XYZ file of C-alpha atoms in Angstrom:
755
model
C -105.186 16.170 -93.955
C -102.866 17.324 -96.733
C -102.335 21.105 -96.799
C -100.647 23.306 -99.387
C -98.038 25.580 -97.838
C -97.227 28.486 -100.268
C -93.529 29.152 -100.995
C -92.395 32.741 -100.282
C -90.624 35.146 -102.636
C -91.794 33.497 -105.856
C -89.802 30.325 -105.290
C -91.003 27.202 -107.092
C -90.456 23.475 -106.651
C -88.577 21.268 -109.117
C -91.990 20.485 -110.617
C -92.757 24.178 -111.068
C -95.279 24.472 -108.221
C -95.397 27.503 -105.941
C -96.300 25.413 -102.899
C -95.342 22.216 -101.096
C -97.778 19.758 -99.484
C -97.542 18.718 -95.841
C -99.652 16.067 -94.106
C -100.904 16.277 -90.521
C -103.354 14.534 -88.213
C -103.490 17.591 -85.918
C -104.345 20.563 -88.189
C -104.877 22.952 -85.274
C -101.165 22.802 -84.382
C -100.224 24.564 -87.651
C -100.840 27.810 -85.765
C -97.578 27.027 -83.944
C -95.495 25.908 -86.941
C -92.009 27.412 -87.136
C -90.540 25.351 -89.963
C -90.960 22.636 -92.585
C -88.469 19.761 -92.764
C -87.414 17.916 -95.913
C -84.802 15.205 -96.275
C -81.513 16.728 -97.445
C -81.135 13.839 -99.948
C -84.610 14.266 -101.465
C -84.140 15.440 -105.067
C -87.645 16.944 -105.078
C -86.948 19.425 -102.306
C -83.215 19.677 -101.524
C -82.930 22.907 -103.550
C -85.627 24.456 -101.323
C -83.562 24.095 -98.123
C -82.955 27.607 -96.740
C -85.999 29.040 -98.562
C -89.147 30.094 -96.688
C -92.819 29.252 -96.452
C -95.566 31.838 -96.020
C -97.642 30.041 -93.409
C -101.384 30.364 -94.197
C -103.891 31.902 -91.748
C -101.149 33.539 -89.599
C -98.967 34.910 -92.463
C -95.780 33.781 -90.690
C -92.558 33.308 -92.671
C -90.966 30.008 -91.619
C -87.833 28.289 -93.007
C -87.485 25.015 -94.900
C -84.803 22.945 -93.164
C -82.982 19.794 -94.184
C -83.360 17.036 -91.596
C -83.325 13.229 -91.710
C -86.489 13.201 -89.604
C -88.280 13.765 -92.915
C -88.732 10.384 -94.617
C -88.564 10.537 -98.432
C -90.668 7.352 -98.692
C -93.377 8.476 -96.285
C -96.254 10.800 -97.145
C -95.299 13.813 -99.228
C -91.744 13.934 -97.898
C -92.432 17.339 -96.274
C -93.035 17.535 -92.514
C -94.483 20.551 -90.710
C -92.476 21.337 -87.555
C -94.303 22.478 -84.420
C -91.612 22.352 -81.686
C -93.943 23.367 -78.864
C -96.498 20.581 -79.459
C -94.710 17.465 -80.708
C -91.783 15.562 -79.202
C -90.099 14.761 -82.525
C -90.629 18.313 -83.767
C -89.092 19.595 -80.538
C -85.874 17.696 -81.301
C -85.845 18.927 -84.921
C -86.425 22.456 -83.659
C -83.465 22.211 -81.294
C -81.197 20.955 -84.078
C -82.106 23.909 -86.320
C -82.588 26.618 -83.662
C -86.266 27.046 -84.550
C -88.367 29.183 -82.184
C -91.083 27.416 -80.175
C -94.634 28.779 -80.229
C -97.094 27.587 -77.594
C -100.674 27.991 -78.852
C -102.602 25.975 -76.221
C -103.805 26.590 -72.682
C -103.678 23.850 -70.050
C -107.338 23.158 -70.906
C -106.290 22.477 -74.532
C -108.006 25.619 -75.844
C -106.385 28.011 -78.329
C -104.679 30.860 -76.490
C -105.650 34.506 -77.019
C -101.948 35.233 -77.573
C -99.208 32.734 -78.314
C -96.108 32.300 -76.180
C -92.842 32.448 -78.158
C -89.585 30.964 -76.837
C -86.121 30.281 -78.169
C -84.557 26.808 -77.930
C -83.233 27.643 -74.448
C -86.786 28.141 -73.238
C -86.383 31.920 -72.912
C -89.032 34.389 -74.109
C -88.323 35.458 -77.676
C -89.517 38.134 -80.101
C -88.580 36.051 -83.156
C -92.278 35.938 -84.059
C -95.327 37.963 -83.102
C -97.619 36.509 -80.469
C -100.856 37.393 -82.284
C -103.219 34.569 -83.211
C -106.384 35.045 -85.339
C -109.181 36.401 -83.125
C -111.730 33.873 -84.386
C -109.707 31.055 -82.762
C -109.272 32.675 -79.336
C -110.478 30.308 -76.600
C -111.643 27.720 -79.132
C -111.548 24.106 -77.963
C -108.819 22.132 -79.794
C -111.106 19.751 -81.704
C -113.404 22.569 -82.746
C -110.318 24.491 -83.856
C -109.229 21.443 -85.869
C -112.426 21.520 -87.922
C -112.275 25.294 -88.313
C -108.658 25.196 -89.556
C -109.511 22.534 -92.152
C -112.494 24.616 -93.285
C -110.365 27.759 -93.657
C -107.726 25.911 -95.683
C -110.493 24.667 -97.938
C -111.888 28.209 -98.301
C -108.438 29.447 -99.312
C -108.027 26.627 -101.840
C -105.140 25.147 -99.875
C -106.704 21.806 -98.879
C -105.030 19.184 -101.107
C -106.897 16.082 -99.874
C -108.149 14.196 -96.829
C -107.158 10.555 -96.290
C -107.961 7.962 -93.633
C -104.960 7.254 -91.451
C -104.430 4.847 -88.518
C -102.345 6.161 -85.642
C -101.727 5.651 -81.941
C -103.116 8.418 -79.763
C -102.134 8.807 -76.073
C -105.047 8.997 -73.620
C -104.892 9.958 -69.956
C -105.711 7.094 -67.558
C -107.861 9.210 -65.286
C -109.516 11.751 -67.543
C -109.834 9.449 -70.529
C -109.036 12.329 -72.930
C -106.301 12.783 -75.521
C -103.048 14.122 -74.085
C -101.406 17.075 -75.895
C -97.645 17.674 -75.749
C -96.888 21.267 -74.792
C -94.128 23.432 -73.341
C -93.893 23.802 -69.573
C -91.184 24.927 -67.150
C -89.650 21.905 -65.424
C -86.619 21.080 -63.284
C -83.985 18.754 -64.746
C -80.930 16.837 -63.574
C -78.011 16.682 -65.974
C -77.455 12.938 -65.870
C -74.532 12.316 -68.263
C -71.755 12.713 -65.644
C -73.751 10.684 -63.091
C -74.383 7.925 -65.627
C -70.708 7.651 -66.518
C -69.747 6.746 -62.943
C -72.736 4.431 -62.513
C -72.032 2.608 -65.773
C -68.390 2.018 -64.819
C -69.470 0.453 -61.500
C -71.306 -2.311 -63.369
C -68.622 -2.636 -66.051
C -65.979 -3.149 -63.336
C -68.071 -5.728 -61.469
C -68.664 -3.631 -58.350
C -72.359 -4.235 -58.993
C -73.581 -7.456 -60.617
C -76.965 -8.247 -62.135
C -78.601 -11.663 -61.710
C -79.412 -12.863 -64.359
C -76.439 -11.254 -66.073
C -78.284 -10.453 -69.312
C -80.060 -7.588 -67.552
C -76.776 -5.705 -67.544
C -77.409 -5.172 -71.259
C -80.709 -3.471 -70.499
C -78.961 -1.297 -67.917
C -76.171 -0.340 -70.330
C -78.589 0.459 -73.167
C -80.285 3.047 -70.951
C -77.159 4.481 -69.376
C -75.140 4.850 -72.586
C -77.921 6.793 -74.278
C -79.206 8.693 -71.257
C -81.182 11.933 -71.504
C -81.443 14.720 -68.941
C -83.916 13.765 -66.247
C -87.068 15.818 -65.643
C -87.557 15.615 -61.880
C -90.493 18.000 -61.292
C -94.103 16.804 -61.109
C -97.409 18.628 -60.868
C -98.910 16.498 -58.089
C -100.426 17.181 -54.682
C -98.170 14.843 -52.720
C -94.389 14.388 -52.661
C -91.176 16.137 -51.664
C -91.691 19.765 -52.623
C -89.112 21.325 -54.952
C -86.680 23.284 -52.681
C -86.754 26.432 -54.829
C -88.132 29.904 -54.074
C -89.070 32.784 -56.422
C -89.181 36.531 -55.779
C -91.525 38.924 -57.554
C -88.858 39.708 -60.165
C -88.690 36.069 -61.285
C -85.324 35.312 -59.650
C -84.897 31.695 -58.483
C -83.193 30.690 -55.221
C -82.442 27.094 -54.174
C -81.857 25.949 -50.606
C -82.955 23.574 -47.883
C -85.312 26.083 -46.278
C -86.567 29.605 -46.894
C -84.419 30.779 -43.984
C -81.313 29.301 -45.583
C -82.202 30.914 -48.920
C -82.564 34.363 -47.304
C -79.341 33.953 -45.364
C -77.262 32.731 -48.350
C -78.571 35.400 -50.707
C -78.867 38.338 -48.304
C -82.612 38.697 -48.810
C -84.369 41.007 -46.366
C -87.602 39.900 -44.675
C -89.530 42.394 -46.829
C -88.623 40.487 -49.999
C -91.579 38.232 -50.738
C -90.611 34.661 -51.617
C -92.866 31.963 -53.026
C -91.863 28.273 -52.967
C -92.253 26.262 -56.167
C -95.554 24.348 -56.166
C -94.117 21.300 -57.944
C -92.934 18.171 -56.162
C -90.023 15.859 -56.951
C -90.512 12.848 -59.216
C -91.239 9.774 -57.099
C -88.187 8.080 -58.586
C -85.991 10.989 -57.501
C -87.143 10.556 -53.914
C -86.796 6.768 -54.208
C -83.278 7.150 -55.595
C -82.196 8.558 -52.201
C -83.532 5.521 -50.356
C -80.367 3.478 -49.792
C -78.604 6.216 -47.846
C -81.400 8.651 -46.975
C -83.036 6.087 -44.678
C -79.819 5.627 -42.678
C -79.187 9.119 -41.433
C -77.408 10.751 -44.382
C -76.001 13.424 -44.668
C -74.676 12.629 -41.177
C -72.146 9.779 -41.109
C -74.241 7.717 -38.712
C -73.443 4.286 -37.274
C -76.250 2.810 -39.393
C -74.731 4.275 -42.544
C -71.272 2.960 -41.650
C -72.645 -0.481 -40.727
C -75.278 -1.183 -43.367
C -74.168 0.814 -46.405
C -73.582 -0.469 -49.002
C -76.097 -3.287 -48.686
C -75.669 -6.688 -50.305
C -78.656 -7.497 -52.515
C -81.429 -5.481 -54.122
C -84.449 -7.519 -55.285
C -86.468 -5.831 -58.008
C -88.351 -6.278 -61.280
C -86.835 -5.738 -64.711
C -89.412 -3.063 -65.566
C -87.855 -0.571 -63.121
C -84.156 -1.210 -63.771
C -83.858 2.277 -65.238
C -86.510 4.096 -63.215
C -85.227 2.969 -59.831
C -82.081 0.817 -59.910
C -80.013 3.013 -62.234
C -81.068 6.168 -60.440
C -80.221 4.747 -57.013
C -76.775 3.861 -58.319
C -76.281 7.335 -59.821
C -77.473 9.232 -56.751
C -75.654 7.052 -54.227
C -72.339 7.245 -56.050
C -72.706 11.010 -56.352
C -73.538 11.708 -52.712
C -71.777 8.883 -50.819
C -67.994 8.520 -50.800
C -65.742 6.307 -48.687
C -62.893 7.629 -46.547
C -60.691 7.853 -49.648
C -63.253 9.834 -51.605
C -64.177 6.870 -53.830
C -67.893 6.765 -54.788
C -69.804 4.091 -52.884
C -72.156 1.674 -54.633
C -75.568 1.288 -52.965
C -75.591 -2.534 -53.245
C -73.395 -5.280 -54.680
C -75.967 -7.472 -56.423
C -79.222 -6.713 -58.227
C -81.469 -9.791 -58.301
C -84.057 -9.299 -61.036
C -87.346 -11.169 -60.679
C -89.880 -11.847 -63.393
C -93.401 -10.451 -63.435
C -96.315 -12.487 -62.128
C -98.816 -12.922 -64.947
C -102.185 -14.658 -65.040
C -102.627 -18.277 -66.104
C -102.762 -17.229 -69.776
C -99.520 -15.263 -69.580
C -101.246 -11.854 -69.623
C -99.996 -9.072 -67.389
C -102.275 -8.595 -64.386
C -104.177 -5.328 -64.455
C -107.322 -3.849 -62.950
C -108.713 -3.074 -66.407
C -108.413 -6.736 -67.464
C -109.960 -7.920 -64.225
C -107.318 -10.619 -63.787
C -105.568 -9.329 -60.674
C -105.167 -11.798 -57.809
C -104.729 -10.160 -54.415
C -102.253 -12.180 -52.305
C -104.408 -11.534 -49.216
C -107.344 -13.265 -50.917
C -105.228 -16.354 -51.570
C -103.954 -16.314 -47.992
C -107.275 -15.730 -46.188
C -109.745 -16.769 -48.897
C -112.617 -14.750 -50.352
C -116.185 -15.635 -51.359
C -117.296 -15.259 -54.972
C -119.519 -12.204 -54.524
C -116.832 -10.286 -52.671
C -114.294 -11.233 -55.334
C -116.595 -9.997 -58.127
C -117.219 -6.743 -56.286
C -113.494 -6.272 -55.710
C -112.600 -6.847 -59.362
C -115.337 -4.668 -60.844
C -115.449 -1.780 -58.359
C -113.835 1.648 -58.906
C -112.863 0.857 -62.477
C -111.435 3.463 -64.832
C -113.253 1.673 -67.661
C -116.593 0.610 -66.111
C -117.833 -0.657 -69.484
C -115.592 -3.717 -68.971
C -117.225 -4.672 -65.662
C -119.735 -7.180 -67.108
C -117.078 -9.059 -69.057
C -114.814 -9.193 -65.995
C -117.677 -10.411 -63.803
C -118.490 -13.197 -66.274
C -114.872 -14.382 -66.442
C -114.484 -14.219 -62.657
C -117.618 -16.298 -62.021
C -116.429 -18.867 -64.563
C -112.877 -19.121 -63.210
C -113.689 -18.994 -59.476
C -117.108 -20.647 -59.151
C -116.745 -20.997 -55.381
C -114.525 -17.990 -54.754
C -110.971 -18.589 -53.512
C -110.409 -20.842 -50.537
C -107.762 -19.916 -47.951
C -104.337 -21.374 -48.702
C -102.245 -19.652 -46.034
C -99.187 -17.438 -46.184
C -96.596 -20.224 -46.312
C -98.244 -22.003 -49.239
C -98.308 -18.736 -51.208
C -94.707 -17.868 -50.329
C -93.475 -21.345 -51.209
C -95.354 -21.293 -54.535
C -93.755 -17.981 -55.468
C -90.311 -19.318 -54.599
C -90.836 -22.627 -56.415
C -91.919 -20.846 -59.612
C -89.236 -18.135 -59.499
C -86.878 -19.181 -62.283
C -84.304 -16.404 -62.576
C -85.601 -13.462 -64.521
C -88.513 -15.330 -66.083
C -92.114 -14.251 -65.779
C -94.418 -16.490 -63.741
C -97.714 -17.656 -65.232
C -99.735 -18.037 -62.062
C -101.228 -21.479 -61.430
C -103.786 -22.037 -58.673
C -103.183 -25.798 -58.867
C -99.534 -25.268 -57.928
C -100.713 -23.209 -54.954
C -103.063 -26.017 -53.930
C -100.246 -28.550 -54.264
C -97.923 -26.556 -52.024
C -100.708 -26.056 -49.475
C -100.856 -29.863 -49.357
C -97.080 -29.860 -48.885
C -97.470 -27.616 -45.817
C -100.059 -30.044 -44.457
C -97.652 -32.921 -45.126
C -94.937 -31.225 -43.056
C -97.429 -30.507 -40.266
C -98.647 -34.108 -40.106
C -95.101 -35.487 -40.266
C -94.129 -33.250 -37.367
C -97.105 -34.517 -35.361
C -95.876 -38.083 -35.947
C -92.381 -37.146 -34.754
C -93.658 -35.327 -31.662
C -96.046 -38.169 -30.848
C -93.095 -40.566 -30.807
C -90.596 -38.323 -29.001
C -92.483 -36.194 -26.447
C -92.154 -37.692 -22.973
C -89.825 -40.346 -24.446
C -86.106 -41.096 -24.068
C -84.591 -39.436 -27.129
C -81.043 -40.482 -26.396
C -79.738 -37.245 -24.926
C -79.080 -38.954 -21.583
C -76.711 -41.766 -20.616
C -78.416 -44.799 -22.197
C -76.915 -46.752 -25.068
C -77.747 -45.590 -28.588
C -77.837 -47.691 -31.716
C -78.483 -45.976 -35.026
C -80.211 -47.884 -37.793
C -79.182 -47.788 -41.431
C -82.236 -45.585 -42.058
C -81.087 -43.153 -39.357
C -77.673 -42.817 -40.989
C -79.310 -42.508 -44.402
C -81.666 -39.651 -43.448
C -78.795 -37.759 -41.811
C -76.852 -38.096 -45.060
C -79.882 -37.099 -47.115
C -80.291 -34.006 -44.955
C -76.635 -33.002 -45.372
C -77.005 -33.402 -49.115
C -80.169 -31.274 -49.088
C -78.494 -28.580 -46.956
C -75.539 -28.458 -49.345
C -77.797 -28.111 -52.399
C -80.125 -25.603 -50.725
C -77.293 -23.262 -49.761
C -75.707 -23.552 -53.206
C -79.013 -22.618 -54.850
C -79.433 -19.616 -52.542
C -75.889 -18.492 -53.349
C -76.807 -18.643 -57.053
C -80.200 -16.933 -56.534
C -82.044 -20.020 -57.758
C -84.961 -19.772 -55.340
C -86.967 -22.199 -57.459
C -84.332 -24.901 -57.127
C -83.867 -24.153 -53.422
C -87.611 -24.599 -52.840
C -87.649 -27.794 -54.889
C -84.738 -29.157 -52.829
C -86.762 -28.583 -49.651
C -89.844 -30.164 -51.232
C -87.945 -33.227 -52.458
C -86.282 -33.828 -49.076
C -89.331 -33.300 -46.867
C -91.946 -35.025 -49.007
C -90.073 -37.792 -50.817
C -87.285 -38.639 -48.391
C -88.294 -37.641 -44.867
C -92.064 -38.250 -45.041
C -92.510 -40.955 -47.672
C -89.519 -43.079 -46.723
C -87.826 -42.264 -43.456
C -90.962 -42.079 -41.322
C -92.047 -45.457 -42.738
C -88.600 -46.914 -42.105
C -88.766 -45.828 -38.430
C -91.948 -47.788 -37.690
C -90.366 -51.267 -37.442
C -87.761 -49.867 -35.025
C -90.245 -47.910 -32.893
C -92.610 -50.866 -32.725
C -90.197 -53.802 -32.394
C -86.669 -52.459 -31.844
C -84.733 -52.692 -28.575
C -84.281 -49.648 -26.301
C -80.937 -48.597 -27.791
C -82.347 -48.770 -31.327
C -85.437 -46.807 -30.311
C -83.301 -44.120 -28.656
C -81.249 -43.799 -31.827
C -84.307 -43.479 -34.032
C -86.086 -41.036 -31.691
C -82.955 -38.896 -31.492
C -82.606 -38.933 -35.263
C -86.295 -38.132 -35.752
C -86.271 -35.051 -33.525
C -82.823 -33.705 -34.488
C -83.390 -34.084 -38.243
C -86.830 -32.475 -37.918
C -85.330 -29.542 -35.992
C -82.635 -29.034 -38.637
C -85.180 -29.417 -41.415
C -87.356 -26.700 -39.897
C -84.376 -24.332 -39.845
C -83.468 -25.186 -43.428
C -87.037 -24.645 -44.636
C -87.648 -21.494 -42.586
C -86.695 -18.981 -45.326
C -89.430 -20.346 -47.597
C -91.933 -21.589 -44.962
C -91.530 -19.088 -42.120
C -94.790 -19.418 -40.185
C -95.344 -23.155 -40.042
C -91.669 -23.809 -39.247
C -91.730 -21.266 -36.397
C -94.853 -22.846 -34.898
C -93.540 -26.420 -35.091
C -90.057 -25.418 -33.930
C -91.446 -24.000 -30.691
C -92.711 -27.517 -29.858
C -89.556 -29.277 -31.059
C -87.050 -26.982 -29.335
C -87.472 -28.357 -25.773
C -86.822 -31.920 -26.968
C -83.376 -31.259 -28.513
C -80.347 -30.699 -26.310
C -78.419 -27.499 -27.040
C -81.204 -25.738 -28.917
C -82.050 -22.431 -27.265
C -83.599 -19.117 -28.212
C -86.970 -17.427 -28.470
C -87.447 -17.771 -32.214
C -86.290 -19.895 -35.118
C -85.582 -16.659 -37.016
C -82.397 -16.139 -35.007
C -81.130 -19.709 -35.367
C -78.312 -20.626 -37.756
C -79.206 -21.821 -41.238
C -77.872 -25.398 -41.488
C -74.702 -25.872 -43.534
C -73.231 -29.068 -44.978
C -71.383 -31.122 -42.337
C -69.281 -33.835 -43.924
C -68.954 -35.742 -40.634
C -72.683 -36.573 -40.812
C -72.540 -37.729 -44.423
C -72.395 -41.471 -45.110
C -72.312 -42.465 -48.787
C -72.562 -46.194 -47.987
C -75.793 -45.629 -46.047
C -77.180 -43.669 -48.995
C -76.355 -46.492 -51.413
C -77.742 -49.201 -49.125
C -81.075 -47.466 -48.519
C -81.445 -46.685 -52.220
C -81.198 -50.465 -52.748
C -83.830 -51.065 -50.033
C -86.115 -48.457 -51.634
C -85.687 -50.055 -55.051
C -86.579 -53.477 -53.562
C -89.753 -52.201 -51.891
C -90.762 -50.133 -54.933
C -90.321 -53.162 -57.210
C -92.612 -55.258 -55.002
C -95.242 -52.506 -55.026
C -94.991 -52.082 -58.799
C -95.395 -55.806 -59.391
C -98.438 -55.868 -57.102
C -100.001 -53.094 -59.173
C -98.985 -54.702 -62.470
C -100.542 -58.054 -61.613
C -103.416 -56.680 -59.547
C -102.245 -58.274 -56.292
C -103.814 -56.739 -53.185
C -101.410 -54.601 -51.079
C -102.584 -56.408 -47.949
C -101.732 -59.916 -49.244
C -98.519 -61.345 -47.819
C -96.056 -62.562 -50.446
C -93.246 -65.051 -50.677
C -90.395 -63.661 -52.742
C -87.099 -64.958 -54.046
C -83.913 -63.081 -54.829
C -81.182 -64.152 -57.217
C -78.345 -62.035 -55.798
C -75.709 -60.584 -58.101
C -72.995 -60.223 -55.449
C -72.231 -60.479 -51.772
C -73.037 -56.808 -51.190
C -76.676 -57.300 -52.223
C -76.860 -60.462 -50.112
C -75.599 -58.493 -47.117
C -78.070 -55.709 -47.768
C -80.907 -58.206 -47.853
C -79.828 -59.878 -44.623
C -79.368 -56.577 -42.769
C -82.739 -55.192 -43.803
C -85.023 -58.254 -43.818
C -87.248 -56.942 -41.045
C -87.763 -53.578 -42.788
C -88.370 -55.209 -46.167
C -90.862 -57.673 -44.727
C -92.732 -54.926 -42.900
C -92.912 -52.298 -45.654
C -93.365 -54.666 -48.612
C -95.772 -56.996 -46.732
C -93.688 -60.138 -47.232
C -94.190 -63.570 -45.632
C -90.820 -64.991 -46.634
C -87.681 -63.862 -48.484
C -85.546 -66.639 -49.974
C -82.082 -66.223 -51.476
C -81.734 -68.611 -54.422
C -78.725 -70.848 -54.693
C -76.696 -70.829 -57.905
C -78.588 -72.754 -60.602
C -81.671 -73.369 -58.438
C -84.813 -73.823 -60.541
C -87.767 -71.476 -60.041
C -91.488 -71.654 -60.832
C -93.225 -69.147 -63.135
C -92.569 -65.749 -61.569
C -93.120 -62.034 -62.000
C -89.642 -60.492 -62.002
C -87.909 -57.147 -61.538
C -84.304 -55.996 -61.259
C -83.090 -54.508 -57.980
C -79.703 -53.126 -58.845
C -78.063 -56.130 -60.539
C -80.019 -58.709 -58.528
C -83.236 -60.331 -59.789
C -86.350 -60.192 -57.610
C -89.018 -62.855 -58.252
C -92.576 -63.386 -57.035
C -94.020 -66.886 -57.662
C -97.417 -66.260 -59.271
C -99.191 -69.586 -58.645
C -102.310 -69.040 -56.565
C -102.009 -65.230 -56.511
C -104.293 -64.366 -59.402
C -107.308 -65.612 -61.409
C -105.372 -66.968 -64.382
C -108.189 -66.942 -66.946
C -109.447 -63.477 -65.981
C -105.929 -62.053 -66.077
C -105.189 -63.622 -69.478
C -108.423 -62.148 -70.817
C -107.539 -58.707 -69.454
C -104.044 -58.842 -70.925
C -105.382 -59.955 -74.313
C -107.606 -56.862 -74.425
C -104.737 -54.592 -73.379
C -102.478 -56.140 -76.058
C -105.131 -55.624 -78.742
C -105.684 -52.041 -77.672
C -101.941 -51.304 -77.653
C -101.469 -52.932 -81.066
C -104.272 -50.721 -82.386
C -102.529 -47.579 -81.120
C -99.233 -48.708 -82.679
C -100.946 -49.311 -86.031
C -102.685 -45.903 -85.874
C -99.484 -43.959 -85.130
C -97.431 -45.929 -87.681
C -100.063 -45.031 -90.273
C -99.842 -41.368 -89.357
C -96.036 -41.352 -89.468
C -96.135 -43.253 -92.762
C -98.170 -40.437 -94.294
C -95.616 -38.236 -96.073
C -98.016 -35.311 -96.089
C -98.373 -35.374 -92.287
C -94.616 -35.650 -91.700
C -93.894 -32.827 -94.165
C -96.574 -30.392 -92.964
C -96.864 -31.013 -89.219
C -94.584 -29.036 -86.853
C -91.386 -30.870 -85.986
C -92.351 -30.991 -82.295
C -95.678 -32.710 -83.152
C -93.947 -35.348 -85.303
C -91.366 -35.957 -82.568
C -94.157 -36.354 -80.018
C -95.884 -38.981 -82.184
C -92.623 -40.922 -82.559
C -92.109 -40.787 -78.801
C -95.638 -42.130 -78.232
C -95.003 -44.944 -80.714
C -91.863 -46.038 -78.843
C -93.792 -45.935 -75.569
C -96.567 -48.162 -76.934
C -94.006 -50.616 -78.337
C -92.306 -50.882 -74.945
C -95.692 -51.403 -73.288
C -96.553 -54.144 -75.799
C -93.338 -56.043 -75.018
C -94.140 -55.918 -71.288
C -97.747 -57.043 -71.819
C -96.667 -59.997 -73.985
C -94.111 -61.017 -71.358
C -96.772 -60.823 -68.616
C -99.150 -62.933 -70.701
C -96.485 -65.575 -71.278
C -95.642 -65.646 -67.580
C -99.262 -66.116 -66.531
C -99.966 -68.650 -69.281
C -97.134 -70.784 -67.877
C -98.722 -70.976 -64.414
């Protein structure tokens, strides 16, 4: 709505008009106008600054003020100022000492008489409190229509235009929220913020990741006074009392207030009904929970703490306020303000699989308990659609839930959920939740459980080498000890750097790929065919490495490691205690690290993996025994082969391993490099030559077709020019991959054709 506001005292605009035009989306608030703002640089209106408006309907004289809040390029360039009912207008009003007129009740009806205040919030007689009788008690939206109608009757309605704007609605009531003046309690935060800002600037408190310090500084260097009173039923009640004359007394209790202020029992006191802002109460947490204001042993021992873990969305609401409050109330013996903690570790938010923030209204919230214990589909639907603030969304949410979770959510267990959260927790980044990752880490927990059963099965009621018998450690035993030390070193380094994702991945890599997939397999030849000293060495290594692994993994897999550890503990000498929680986290021990063993077993793994890859490549059954030949590059590889023949034969299913003499001729073979040595499998009699040649011919033709297709696409200038760079790069990468595959297929065909 565009209204004409008449100029007082015969004043005219530069265009010769006796009025100016203001635009508003809330016409009813004009009853509380106390000024009109124009930009001091606006040539149309700058000569009107200091003049007055005769406000229609209420006949109130209000000033025209010059303020940059008025945008010359927006609307008419004139802005009505209603300090009591608009946040921006409130700030303009303060800058120009405009009175504030409250025209609304708490029910958003027009008051029978306005309330007039000065900029200090004190009652003022700057304007009369009378409002037109016809608007008394009128609901705000009805008043809006009536105001517009009266302006039209008076010939002061310039025009009505459609206008898009953002309107705040209450979550619970679902109605439009109106800004209005109320009495509230504030904390003057500038001096508190200065001390708290310096603590981060000086490095007494560090943020991880460091970029969140910028967010902290942006709040603290432009901080406003903090409104700490709330009109809620529950919370810490404001410790203020009022007498019947309106005097305010602050104290811990009513008795203290009476004693400090000499108030007789006959003086009636009423405690303020408001409660403290939740964040005010939470800001006291670091010291309030440890006996403050008394200097208790807990406070002396545990304050300040080391690390606060929190989300970026409450850095100002909670973190900054804890720092301010703690440094104000807690001082060391020299009077220096204490910080509440030394490090703030900022996590990301957990979002749904599409990257959307989880919320009840979207129906995409996943309850951790449901992923731990499982939930059937009907219960999940009921949970997501019940007690909604916007029930009209229930059908859409039900449809999406039934589509996404056709069978409900199966139970994954606490450890799988905890490990998934850790593994996905890249510093400061939001997590797009992935149920497949959760399923994968549940399988990881099962892998650890089954591996532990294998270890216990081979060590319980067995001689594990803690007595007097001879012990002989295999190369694999020395290797897994070294692998563990390496994992412990990396794990601790990642924890020190707050890289929980990398710490979890270190645990995963060691347990799954090294301990389970390789070491347990490498122990079988020893446990089945080794002598007593070798078996003792392997059993001892099995049980001691498992025990250390459980301790290393405990922070991210607490329940399964505790359960397994209780069974492992009696088998390891020197391990005592009721719970794994109180055991030491393993640290790197250089004495247990053997680089030569690492290198040797990596060679053994490469040998076995090459055999398995060649079997798959040439479709040779895993159960078929093979004769292989090795053209060794140096004496070290020859020694490795000789020392590990039994393991290689067992795990690679080999009948014979022959070391070729220099210059010795070989038949047609499938080959692979193991380090610098050449591994060869004679192919005669292993495959159906004609069938394999036919298969390879088809694969070659198919691969050539893909190469031709991609080359055609990349040869199209239009595609290369218009497609995103990443898409073009991906096509080039695919082309190189197909070319490499073609070379291998041609080589295989030539090898088989020569048989």
